[in-house]
Coordinates of C-alpha atoms in Angstrom, one line a residue:
M1 CA 22.4 97.4 -48.4
S2 CA 25.1 95.5 -49.9
G3 CA 25.7 97.7 -52.9
E4 CA 22.1 98.6 -53.3
R5 CA 21.5 102.2 -53.8
F6 CA 19.1 103.8 -51.1
C7 CA 15.8 104.4 -53.0
V8 CA 14.1 107.7 -52.1
L9 CA 10.5 108.5 -53.7
I10 CA 9.8 112.2 -53.8
I11 CA 6.1 112.9 -53.9
G12 CA 5.8 116.3 -55.4
G13 CA 9.6 115.9 -56.6
Y14 CA 9.3 118.4 -59.5
G15 CA 7.3 121.0 -57.3
T16 CA 8.6 123.9 -55.6
F17 CA 10.0 121.9 -52.6
G18 CA 10.6 118.5 -53.8
G19 CA 12.4 120.1 -56.9
R20 CA 14.7 121.6 -54.4
L21 CA 15.0 118.3 -52.1
A22 CA 16.3 116.3 -55.3
R23 CA 18.7 119.3 -56.0
L24 CA 20.3 119.0 -52.6
L25 CA 20.2 115.0 -52.9
G26 CA 21.3 115.0 -56.3
D27 CA 25.4 114.8 -55.8
E28 CA 24.9 111.5 -53.5
P29 CA 26.1 108.5 -55.3
R30 CA 24.4 106.1 -52.7
L31 CA 20.9 107.2 -53.6
R32 CA 18.1 106.3 -55.9
L33 CA 15.9 109.5 -56.1
L34 CA 12.4 108.7 -57.7
V35 CA 11.2 112.3 -58.8
A36 CA 7.2 111.9 -58.9
G37 CA 4.0 113.4 -59.2
R38 CA 1.0 113.0 -61.4
S39 CA 2.6 114.2 -64.5
L40 CA 5.2 112.1 -65.9
E41 CA 6.1 114.6 -68.7
K42 CA 6.5 117.1 -65.9
A43 CA 9.0 115.0 -64.1
D44 CA 11.1 114.0 -67.3
D45 CA 11.5 117.7 -67.9
F46 CA 12.4 118.3 -64.3
V47 CA 15.1 115.4 -64.5
A48 CA 16.2 116.3 -67.9
D49 CA 16.8 120.0 -66.6
L50 CA 18.4 118.7 -63.4
R51 CA 21.0 116.6 -65.5
T52 CA 21.8 120.1 -67.5
P53 CA 25.3 122.0 -66.6
K54 CA 24.2 125.3 -65.3
D55 CA 26.6 127.8 -66.5
G56 CA 29.2 125.6 -67.0
A57 CA 29.3 124.7 -63.2
E58 CA 29.4 121.7 -61.4
G59 CA 27.1 120.8 -58.2
L60 CA 23.7 121.5 -58.0
G61 CA 21.8 121.1 -61.3
S62 CA 24.8 119.8 -63.1
N63 CA 24.8 116.5 -65.0
N64 CA 27.3 115.1 -62.9
L65 CA 24.7 114.2 -60.2
G66 CA 26.1 111.1 -58.4
A67 CA 22.5 109.9 -57.8
M68 CA 20.5 107.7 -60.0
V69 CA 17.6 110.0 -60.6
Q70 CA 14.3 108.6 -62.2
A71 CA 10.9 110.2 -63.5
V72 CA 8.0 108.3 -62.1
R73 CA 4.3 108.8 -62.2
F74 CA 2.6 108.8 -58.8
D75 CA -1.1 109.4 -58.0
R76 CA -2.0 109.9 -54.5
D77 CA -5.6 109.3 -55.6
G78 CA -4.7 105.7 -57.3
D79 CA -3.8 102.4 -56.0
L80 CA -1.1 103.3 -53.8
T81 CA -0.2 99.5 -52.4
E82 CA 0.6 98.6 -56.1
Q83 CA 2.5 101.6 -56.9
L84 CA 4.8 101.5 -54.1
T85 CA 5.0 97.7 -54.3
R86 CA 6.2 98.3 -57.9
M87 CA 8.7 101.3 -57.2
R88 CA 10.0 99.7 -53.8
P89 CA 11.4 102.9 -51.9
H90 CA 13.3 102.6 -48.7
L91 CA 11.7 106.1 -48.0
V92 CA 9.0 107.9 -49.4
I93 CA 9.1 111.7 -48.6
D94 CA 5.6 113.9 -49.5
A95 CA 7.1 117.3 -50.4
S96 CA 3.4 118.0 -52.3
G97 CA 0.3 119.5 -50.1
P98 CA -1.6 121.6 -49.3
F99 CA -1.8 119.2 -46.3
Q100 CA -4.7 121.4 -44.9
S101 CA -6.9 120.1 -47.8
F102 CA -6.4 116.3 -48.0
G103 CA -9.6 115.4 -46.5
K104 CA -10.9 112.7 -44.2
H105 CA -8.5 110.3 -45.9
A106 CA -5.3 112.7 -45.1
Y107 CA -2.9 110.1 -44.1
K108 CA -3.6 107.5 -46.8
V109 CA 0.0 107.7 -48.4
A110 CA 1.5 107.4 -44.8
E111 CA -1.0 104.5 -44.1
A112 CA -0.1 102.7 -47.4
C113 CA 3.8 103.2 -46.3
I114 CA 3.3 101.9 -42.9
D115 CA 1.6 98.9 -44.0
L116 CA 4.4 98.0 -46.5
G117 CA 7.0 98.6 -43.8
I118 CA 8.2 101.7 -45.8
D119 CA 9.6 104.9 -43.9
Y120 CA 7.8 107.9 -44.3
A121 CA 8.5 111.8 -43.8
D122 CA 6.7 114.9 -45.0
I123 CA 6.9 119.0 -44.9
A124 CA 3.4 119.2 -43.6
D125 CA 2.6 122.6 -42.1
S126 CA -0.9 121.8 -41.1
T127 CA -1.5 122.0 -37.4
G128 CA -4.3 119.0 -37.3
F129 CA -2.3 117.1 -40.1
V130 CA 1.1 117.5 -37.8
A131 CA -0.7 116.8 -34.6
G132 CA -2.8 114.1 -36.1
I133 CA -0.1 111.7 -37.4
G134 CA 0.3 110.2 -33.6
G135 CA -2.7 108.2 -34.4
L136 CA -0.3 105.7 -36.6
D137 CA 2.2 105.5 -34.1
A138 CA 1.0 101.9 -33.0
A139 CA 0.9 100.6 -36.3
A140 CA 4.1 102.2 -37.7
K141 CA 6.1 100.5 -34.5
A142 CA 4.2 97.1 -34.9
K143 CA 5.7 97.6 -38.6
G144 CA 9.1 98.5 -37.6
A145 CA 8.7 101.8 -39.8
F146 CA 9.0 105.7 -38.7
A147 CA 6.8 108.5 -40.1
L148 CA 7.6 112.0 -39.2
S149 CA 5.2 114.7 -39.9
G150 CA 6.3 118.4 -40.2
L151 CA 10.1 118.0 -41.1
S152 CA 10.3 121.4 -42.7
S153 CA 10.9 125.0 -41.1
L154 CA 7.7 125.0 -38.7
P155 CA 8.1 122.9 -36.4
A156 CA 11.2 120.9 -37.2
L157 CA 13.6 123.9 -37.4
S158 CA 11.9 126.2 -35.1
F159 CA 11.8 123.4 -32.6
A160 CA 15.6 122.7 -33.1
A161 CA 16.0 126.5 -32.3
L162 CA 14.1 126.3 -29.7
E163 CA 15.6 123.5 -27.9
A164 CA 19.1 125.3 -28.3
M165 CA 17.7 128.2 -26.3
V166 CA 15.9 126.1 -23.5
P167 CA 18.7 125.4 -21.1
H168 CA 18.8 129.5 -20.7
F169 CA 15.6 129.5 -18.8
S170 CA 14.4 128.3 -15.7
R171 CA 10.6 128.6 -16.9
I172 CA 9.3 129.6 -20.2
D173 CA 6.3 131.7 -20.4
S174 CA 6.2 132.7 -24.3
V175 CA 7.2 131.5 -27.5
A176 CA 6.7 133.3 -31.0
A177 CA 7.9 132.2 -34.4
G178 CA 8.2 133.6 -37.8
I179 CA 9.1 133.3 -41.5
A180 CA 9.9 136.1 -43.8
P181 CA 10.3 135.3 -47.5
S182 CA 11.7 137.2 -49.8
A183 CA 9.6 138.9 -52.2
H184 CA 11.5 137.9 -55.2
V185 CA 11.0 134.1 -54.4
R186 CA 8.0 132.7 -56.6
I187 CA 6.0 131.2 -53.9
G188 CA 3.9 128.1 -55.1
L189 CA 0.2 127.6 -55.5
N190 CA -0.2 125.0 -53.0
V191 CA 1.6 127.3 -50.3
V192 CA -0.8 130.1 -51.0
R193 CA -3.6 127.8 -51.2
A194 CA -2.8 126.4 -47.6
I195 CA -2.7 130.3 -46.3
A196 CA -5.7 131.1 -48.0
S197 CA -7.6 128.2 -46.3
Y198 CA -7.3 129.7 -43.0
A199 CA -7.2 133.4 -43.5
G200 CA -9.8 135.1 -41.5
K201 CA -10.8 131.9 -39.3
K202 CA -10.0 130.7 -36.0
I203 CA -6.4 129.7 -34.9
T204 CA -6.0 128.4 -31.6
V205 CA -3.2 130.0 -29.8
R206 CA -2.3 130.5 -26.2
R207 CA -3.3 133.7 -24.3
D208 CA -2.9 134.3 -20.7
G209 CA -1.9 130.6 -19.8
R210 CA -5.1 129.5 -22.2
P211 CA -6.3 128.5 -25.2
A212 CA -7.6 131.5 -27.3
A213 CA -9.1 131.9 -30.6
G214 CA -6.6 134.1 -33.2
R215 CA -7.5 135.2 -36.4
G216 CA -5.6 133.9 -39.5
L217 CA -3.8 136.9 -41.3
I218 CA -5.3 139.3 -38.9
D219 CA -3.4 139.1 -35.4
A220 CA -0.3 140.4 -35.8
M221 CA 3.3 141.4 -34.3
R222 CA 6.0 143.6 -35.2
V223 CA 9.5 141.7 -35.3
T224 CA 13.1 142.6 -37.1
V225 CA 14.6 139.6 -38.0
A226 CA 18.4 140.0 -37.2
A227 CA 20.7 137.2 -37.3
P228 CA 24.0 138.0 -35.7
G229 CA 26.9 138.9 -38.0
V230 CA 24.6 140.4 -40.9
A231 CA 22.8 143.5 -41.8
P232 CA 18.9 142.9 -40.5
L233 CA 16.1 142.7 -42.6
R234 CA 13.9 145.8 -42.5
S235 CA 11.2 145.8 -39.5
R236 CA 8.1 144.2 -40.9
T237 CA 4.7 143.1 -39.4
F238 CA 4.0 139.1 -39.1
L239 CA 0.6 138.1 -39.7
L240 CA -0.8 135.1 -37.4
V241 CA -0.7 131.9 -39.8
D242 CA -1.9 128.1 -39.0
A243 CA 1.5 126.3 -38.1
P244 CA 2.3 122.8 -36.1
D245 CA 3.9 124.5 -33.6
L246 CA 1.0 126.4 -31.9
A247 CA -0.5 122.7 -30.9
L248 CA 3.1 121.2 -30.1
L249 CA 4.4 124.0 -27.7
S250 CA 1.2 123.6 -25.3
A251 CA 2.3 120.1 -24.9
R252 CA 5.8 120.6 -24.7
F253 CA 5.4 123.4 -22.0
A254 CA 2.4 122.8 -19.8
D255 CA 2.4 126.5 -18.2
L256 CA 3.2 128.2 -21.7
K257 CA 1.2 131.6 -21.3
S258 CA 1.4 132.9 -25.1
S259 CA 2.1 131.4 -28.5
F260 CA 2.2 132.9 -32.0
T261 CA 3.5 131.9 -35.7
G262 CA 3.5 134.2 -38.1
V263 CA 4.3 135.0 -41.8
G264 CA 5.9 138.7 -42.8
T265 CA 5.5 139.3 -46.5
E266 CA 7.4 142.0 -48.0
P267 CA 6.4 144.6 -49.6
Q268 CA 3.8 145.7 -47.1
P269 CA 1.2 146.1 -49.9
L270 CA 0.6 142.5 -49.4
H271 CA -0.7 142.9 -46.3
L272 CA -4.0 143.6 -48.2
L273 CA -4.3 140.0 -47.5
S274 CA -4.9 141.0 -43.9
L275 CA -7.8 143.2 -45.0
A276 CA -9.5 140.6 -47.2
A277 CA -8.9 138.2 -44.3
R278 CA -11.3 140.3 -42.3
L279 CA -13.9 140.1 -45.1
V280 CA -14.0 136.6 -44.3
R281 CA -14.1 137.0 -40.4
L282 CA -16.9 139.2 -41.2
R283 CA -18.6 136.4 -43.1
L284 CA -18.9 138.6 -46.5
L285 CA -17.0 136.2 -48.0
P286 CA -16.9 132.0 -47.3
S287 CA -12.9 131.9 -47.9
L288 CA -9.9 133.2 -49.7
L289 CA -9.4 129.9 -51.4
P290 CA -11.1 130.6 -54.8
F291 CA -8.9 133.6 -54.7
A292 CA -5.4 131.5 -54.3
R293 CA -4.2 131.9 -58.1
L294 CA -4.9 135.6 -58.2
L295 CA -3.2 136.1 -54.6
Q296 CA -0.3 134.0 -56.1
R297 CA 0.2 136.4 -59.3
A298 CA -0.2 139.2 -57.0
S299 CA 2.9 138.3 -54.8
H300 CA 4.6 137.8 -58.1
A301 CA 3.7 141.3 -59.1
F302 CA 5.1 142.9 -56.2
A303 CA 8.8 141.5 -56.1
I304 CA 10.5 144.3 -55.2
G305 CA 12.9 145.6 -52.2
D306 CA 15.6 143.4 -51.0
H307 CA 16.0 139.8 -52.4
R308 CA 16.6 138.4 -48.4
G309 CA 14.3 136.3 -46.1
G310 CA 14.7 135.4 -42.6
M311 CA 12.8 133.5 -39.8
F312 CA 13.1 134.1 -36.2
V313 CA 12.1 132.3 -33.0
R314 CA 11.8 134.4 -29.7
V315 CA 11.7 133.0 -25.8
G316 CA 10.4 134.7 -23.0
G317 CA 10.7 133.7 -19.4
V318 CA 12.6 133.4 -16.4
D319 CA 16.4 132.6 -16.1
H320 CA 18.0 130.7 -13.5
A321 CA 18.6 133.5 -11.4
G322 CA 15.0 134.5 -11.5
K323 CA 15.0 137.5 -13.5
R324 CA 13.1 137.8 -16.6
L325 CA 15.1 137.1 -19.7
T326 CA 14.2 137.2 -23.8
C327 CA 16.1 135.1 -25.9
G328 CA 16.0 135.2 -29.5
W329 CA 17.3 132.9 -32.5
H330 CA 17.4 134.8 -35.8
L331 CA 18.1 133.4 -39.5
I332 CA 18.8 135.5 -42.8
A333 CA 19.2 133.7 -46.0
E334 CA 20.4 135.7 -49.3
G335 CA 19.2 135.5 -52.7
D336 CA 17.4 132.5 -53.9
D337 CA 19.0 130.2 -50.7
G338 CA 15.7 130.9 -48.8
P339 CA 13.5 128.3 -50.3
F340 CA 15.8 125.6 -49.6
I341 CA 15.6 126.0 -45.9
P342 CA 11.9 124.2 -45.8
V343 CA 13.6 120.9 -47.2
I344 CA 17.1 120.9 -45.4
G345 CA 15.4 118.7 -42.6
L346 CA 14.6 115.9 -45.1
E347 CA 18.1 116.1 -46.5
A348 CA 19.5 116.1 -43.0
L349 CA 17.2 112.8 -42.4
V350 CA 18.4 111.0 -45.9
R351 CA 22.3 111.6 -45.0
R352 CA 21.9 110.5 -41.5
L353 CA 20.1 107.3 -42.8
L354 CA 23.0 106.5 -45.0
S355 CA 25.5 107.0 -42.4
G356 CA 23.4 104.3 -40.5
V357 CA 21.6 106.8 -38.1
R358 CA 17.9 106.0 -38.0
P359 CA 15.2 107.6 -36.3
E360 CA 12.9 105.3 -33.5
S361 CA 10.2 103.5 -35.2
G362 CA 6.7 104.9 -34.5
A363 CA 4.6 107.7 -36.2
R364 CA 4.8 111.5 -34.5
P365 CA 5.3 115.5 -35.6
A366 CA 9.1 115.7 -36.5
A367 CA 9.6 118.6 -33.7
G368 CA 13.1 117.6 -31.7
E369 CA 13.6 114.8 -34.0
L370 CA 16.5 117.0 -35.4
R371 CA 19.2 119.3 -33.6
L372 CA 20.1 122.9 -34.4
E373 CA 23.5 121.8 -35.5
D374 CA 22.2 119.4 -37.9
F375 CA 20.4 122.3 -39.7
E376 CA 23.7 124.6 -39.3
A377 CA 25.8 122.0 -40.7
A378 CA 23.8 122.3 -44.1
F379 CA 23.6 126.3 -44.2
R380 CA 27.2 126.6 -44.7
R381 CA 26.7 125.2 -48.3
F382 CA 24.6 128.3 -48.7
S383 CA 24.5 132.0 -47.9
I384 CA 22.5 131.2 -44.9
T385 CA 23.4 133.0 -41.5
S386 CA 21.9 132.2 -38.0
G387 CA 22.4 132.9 -34.5
I388 CA 21.0 133.5 -31.2
R389 CA 20.8 136.9 -29.4
M390 CA 20.0 137.3 -25.6
E391 CA 17.7 140.3 -26.2
H392 CA 16.8 141.5 -22.7
Q393 CA 18.4 140.5 -19.5
A394 CA 19.0 142.1 -16.0
A395 CA 22.7 142.9 -16.4
P396 CA 22.9 145.2 -19.7
L397 CA 25.6 144.3 -22.4
P398 CA 27.9 146.8 -23.7
L399 CA 26.5 148.4 -27.1
Y400 CA 28.5 146.6 -29.4
R401 CA 28.2 143.1 -27.9
Q402 CA 24.4 143.4 -27.3
I403 CA 23.9 144.5 -31.1
L404 CA 26.2 141.5 -32.5
G405 CA 24.6 138.9 -30.4
S406 CA 26.6 135.5 -30.8
A407 CA 28.5 137.2 -33.7
W408 CA 30.6 139.0 -30.9
E409 CA 32.5 135.7 -30.6
Q410 CA 34.1 136.6 -33.7
M411 CA 35.7 139.8 -32.8
P412 CA 39.4 140.2 -32.8
P413 CA 40.9 141.1 -29.6
A414 CA 41.5 144.6 -30.1
L415 CA 37.9 145.3 -31.3
A416 CA 36.6 143.5 -28.5
A417 CA 38.7 145.7 -26.5
L418 CA 37.8 148.9 -27.5
H419 CA 33.8 148.1 -27.5
A420 CA 34.2 146.5 -24.1
G421 CA 31.9 149.0 -22.3
G422 CA 32.2 151.1 -19.6
A423 CA 34.3 154.4 -19.3
R424 CA 37.3 154.4 -21.3
V425 CA 39.9 156.5 -23.3
A426 CA 41.8 155.1 -26.5
S427 CA 44.6 157.3 -28.0
G428 CA 46.5 157.0 -31.5
R429 CA 47.3 158.9 -34.8
A430 CA 45.1 159.7 -37.6
R431 CA 45.1 160.9 -41.2
I432 CA 42.6 163.5 -42.3
E433 CA 41.1 164.1 -45.6
R434 CA 38.5 166.6 -46.4
G435 CA 36.2 167.1 -49.0
G436 CA 36.4 170.5 -51.1
G437 CA 32.8 170.9 -52.5
L438 CA 30.7 174.0 -50.6
L439 CA 28.1 171.6 -49.3
A440 CA 30.7 169.1 -48.3
R441 CA 32.5 172.2 -46.0
I442 CA 29.2 173.3 -44.5
V443 CA 28.2 169.9 -43.4
A444 CA 31.8 169.5 -42.1
G445 CA 31.7 172.7 -40.0
A446 CA 28.3 172.3 -38.7
I447 CA 28.9 169.1 -37.3
G448 CA 32.8 169.9 -36.4
F449 CA 34.8 167.4 -38.2
P450 CA 38.5 168.1 -37.8
R451 CA 40.5 169.6 -40.8
A452 CA 42.6 168.0 -43.3
G453 CA 46.0 166.6 -41.3
E454 CA 48.9 164.0 -41.4
D455 CA 49.9 162.0 -38.6
V456 CA 47.2 163.9 -36.3
P457 CA 47.0 162.9 -32.8
V458 CA 43.7 161.8 -31.8
T459 CA 42.2 160.6 -28.2
V460 CA 38.4 159.2 -28.1
R461 CA 36.9 159.1 -24.7
F462 CA 33.7 156.6 -24.2
V463 CA 31.7 157.5 -21.6
P464 CA 28.6 155.1 -20.8
D465 CA 25.4 157.2 -20.0
G466 CA 22.3 154.7 -19.4
D467 CA 21.9 152.5 -22.7
Q468 CA 23.9 154.8 -24.9
E469 CA 27.5 155.6 -25.3
I470 CA 28.6 159.4 -25.5
W471 CA 32.0 159.4 -27.6
T472 CA 34.1 162.3 -28.0
R473 CA 36.9 162.7 -30.2
D474 CA 39.8 165.0 -30.1
F475 CA 41.9 165.2 -33.3
G476 CA 45.0 167.4 -32.2
G477 CA 42.6 169.8 -30.3
K478 CA 39.4 169.9 -32.6
V479 CA 36.9 168.0 -30.6
F480 CA 33.4 166.7 -31.7
R481 CA 31.3 164.3 -30.1
S482 CA 28.5 162.0 -30.9
I483 CA 26.0 159.7 -29.2
Q484 CA 25.8 155.9 -29.9
V485 CA 22.7 153.7 -29.0
E486 CA 20.9 150.9 -30.3
G487 CA 17.9 151.8 -32.3
Q488 CA 14.3 150.9 -31.3
D489 CA 11.3 149.7 -32.8
R490 CA 11.6 149.5 -36.6
D491 CA 15.6 150.3 -36.1
R492 CA 16.2 147.5 -33.4
H493 CA 19.3 145.8 -33.9
L494 CA 21.0 148.8 -35.7
L495 CA 23.4 151.0 -34.5
A496 CA 22.3 154.7 -34.0
E497 CA 24.7 157.4 -34.2
V498 CA 23.2 160.8 -33.1
F499 CA 25.2 163.7 -34.7
G500 CA 23.1 167.0 -33.4
P501 CA 19.8 166.6 -35.1
F502 CA 21.1 163.9 -37.6
R503 CA 20.4 160.2 -36.6
V504 CA 22.5 157.6 -38.6
L505 CA 21.6 154.0 -38.5
M506 CA 24.3 151.5 -39.3
A507 CA 24.4 147.7 -39.4
L508 CA 27.5 146.2 -37.7
V509 CA 28.4 143.2 -40.0
P510 CA 31.8 141.4 -39.3
D511 CA 33.8 140.5 -42.5
G512 CA 36.8 138.5 -41.7
E513 CA 39.0 140.6 -39.5
K514 CA 37.3 143.8 -40.2
L515 CA 33.9 145.1 -38.7
R516 CA 32.1 146.6 -41.5
L517 CA 29.5 149.5 -40.6
V518 CA 26.5 149.8 -43.3
V519 CA 24.3 152.6 -43.6
R520 CA 20.5 151.4 -43.5
G521 CA 18.7 154.8 -42.9
W522 CA 19.1 158.2 -41.4
R523 CA 16.7 160.5 -39.6
F524 CA 16.7 164.6 -39.2
C525 CA 14.8 165.7 -35.8
G526 CA 13.1 161.9 -36.3
I527 CA 12.0 162.6 -39.8
P528 CA 13.0 159.7 -42.0
L529 CA 15.1 160.6 -45.3
P530 CA 15.9 158.8 -48.4
L531 CA 18.1 156.1 -48.0
F532 CA 19.9 157.0 -51.3
L533 CA 20.8 160.3 -50.1
A534 CA 22.2 159.0 -46.9
P535 CA 26.0 159.6 -45.7
G536 CA 27.9 156.8 -46.2
G537 CA 31.1 155.3 -47.6
D538 CA 33.5 152.4 -47.0
T539 CA 33.6 152.6 -43.1
Y540 CA 35.1 149.9 -41.1
E541 CA 37.2 148.7 -38.5
E542 CA 39.8 146.1 -38.2
E543 CA 42.7 144.7 -36.0
R544 CA 46.3 145.0 -38.0
D545 CA 49.4 144.1 -35.9
G546 CA 47.4 143.7 -32.6
R547 CA 46.0 147.4 -32.9
F548 CA 42.9 148.6 -33.3
H549 CA 42.7 150.2 -37.0
F550 CA 39.7 152.6 -38.2
H551 CA 38.6 153.8 -41.5
V552 CA 35.9 156.4 -41.6
E553 CA 34.5 157.7 -44.6
I554 CA 31.3 159.9 -44.6
G555 CA 29.9 161.6 -47.9
G556 CA 26.8 161.6 -50.2
R557 CA 25.2 162.5 -53.5
L558 CA 24.6 165.7 -52.5
T559 CA 27.8 166.4 -50.8
G560 CA 30.6 164.3 -52.2
L561 CA 33.2 163.2 -49.8
V562 CA 32.9 165.4 -46.2
V563 CA 35.4 163.8 -44.5
R564 CA 37.5 160.6 -44.3
Y565 CA 40.1 159.5 -41.5
T566 CA 41.8 156.7 -40.9
G567 CA 44.4 155.5 -38.1
W568 CA 44.5 153.1 -35.2
L569 CA 43.8 153.5 -31.7
V570 CA 45.1 151.8 -28.2
V571 CA 43.1 151.5 -25.0
E572 CA 44.9 153.3 -22.5

């Protein structure tokens, strides 16, 4: 380009996703960004905000952008050739939508780009739109341009994760994927319109190896999203949505037996959408599309719960030894970082183009266009964690390794040795503190916690019993026992520790050299109890001077401190 800035036209550039893409690319001095939409006033306001420092910080949203950013008016229903010729972009990105409602001239923007030899990409999430882009392949190749559709969470990221797991299998029978947005993220109206357009209507999925009719927002599956190394999301129900993966998976795996793509909204009251979808199925309503704005407002009104979102891709089949295997890729995004995920693929594409790496000419779905490593490199700019879990396999893994998944590789040697599985004994010394309250003394006595003491000899015996471990702790002759096992169903991917009638559920969270045990729930005789009353405290394990050190604190709002014991152990 000999000094000329690479020009990117973002259609919908001030919208939910286009605006985030502009922020991601704003630091790149080799770019000229055209923030486009029907309203020049809204585009101007967005660019002005983009140039305004946020909390005095540089970076995203600062006025030290690096890129040349310009607001422009673009009307997809106007003279596309005239507009594109005047703006002269090298790449056009369509981040608007909903692509489900573009009608018989759905590809007019892509066609106009190809006619002028301009590269094109979009974040389409419509099965028909993404699967049909291949009809422009010959024209794109003739012009030496590329047109990539669906460069978003589904299918670009989901297929990148899928391809990372494929080498573990000799045969793949089932693939399921889902997105779990944070309730605190304000969903754009176009996204709601897209979902409302197929609620209650037929969506083609695979069942028993054949195409079958699923029902949008009615068919469901329950999944716990649990990226290795962070606390999992609460278990939630994912409702079937129309996504390009459903069509592309059948082409990728000829013998695929089942497929599913879903959205897991939180809080669960939003699943009233499923009831409304049934009215469409029963033909009591023609569509939920007229209620899209009302549904959007309802999603904003129910903004309660953890400000965390996630995504999963689960693959089932047969490994290379001929045994059944289920493998899962999980992602969790903290706070406001989740909505950046759908445009990270577009950012990666632009940065690859700037480095001279160009996709092959032609028009096609973006599934498989980027590798998982391309996305993970971008995740490091955010509070986004992802990883792979071998969820079921013939030879069961040690308990902690099973729960931690790929995060097990981060464990310091002393922690890995203690949790290596099998029958083992560890011994060391401990300091014990006891709470002084009446209720604390009653609880400590009922469970069998040791009395307070300094430099107390301690021995812990670990005995595997099926899928659980029995921990017998001996503090200077005072013995108490607990059972540790992985939680099931809604408690999946959590460590459950059983003390008599009590079951405490904890997330295993690596934190530097420490492994923290974070309480996420508890039960009494199987009955869930309020989390704010759960026993908790600062509990962690760490390696110090080559030894395993423990810091266990148990207490609660009602009891105060019950017991705190700290010390070290060495596996014999």
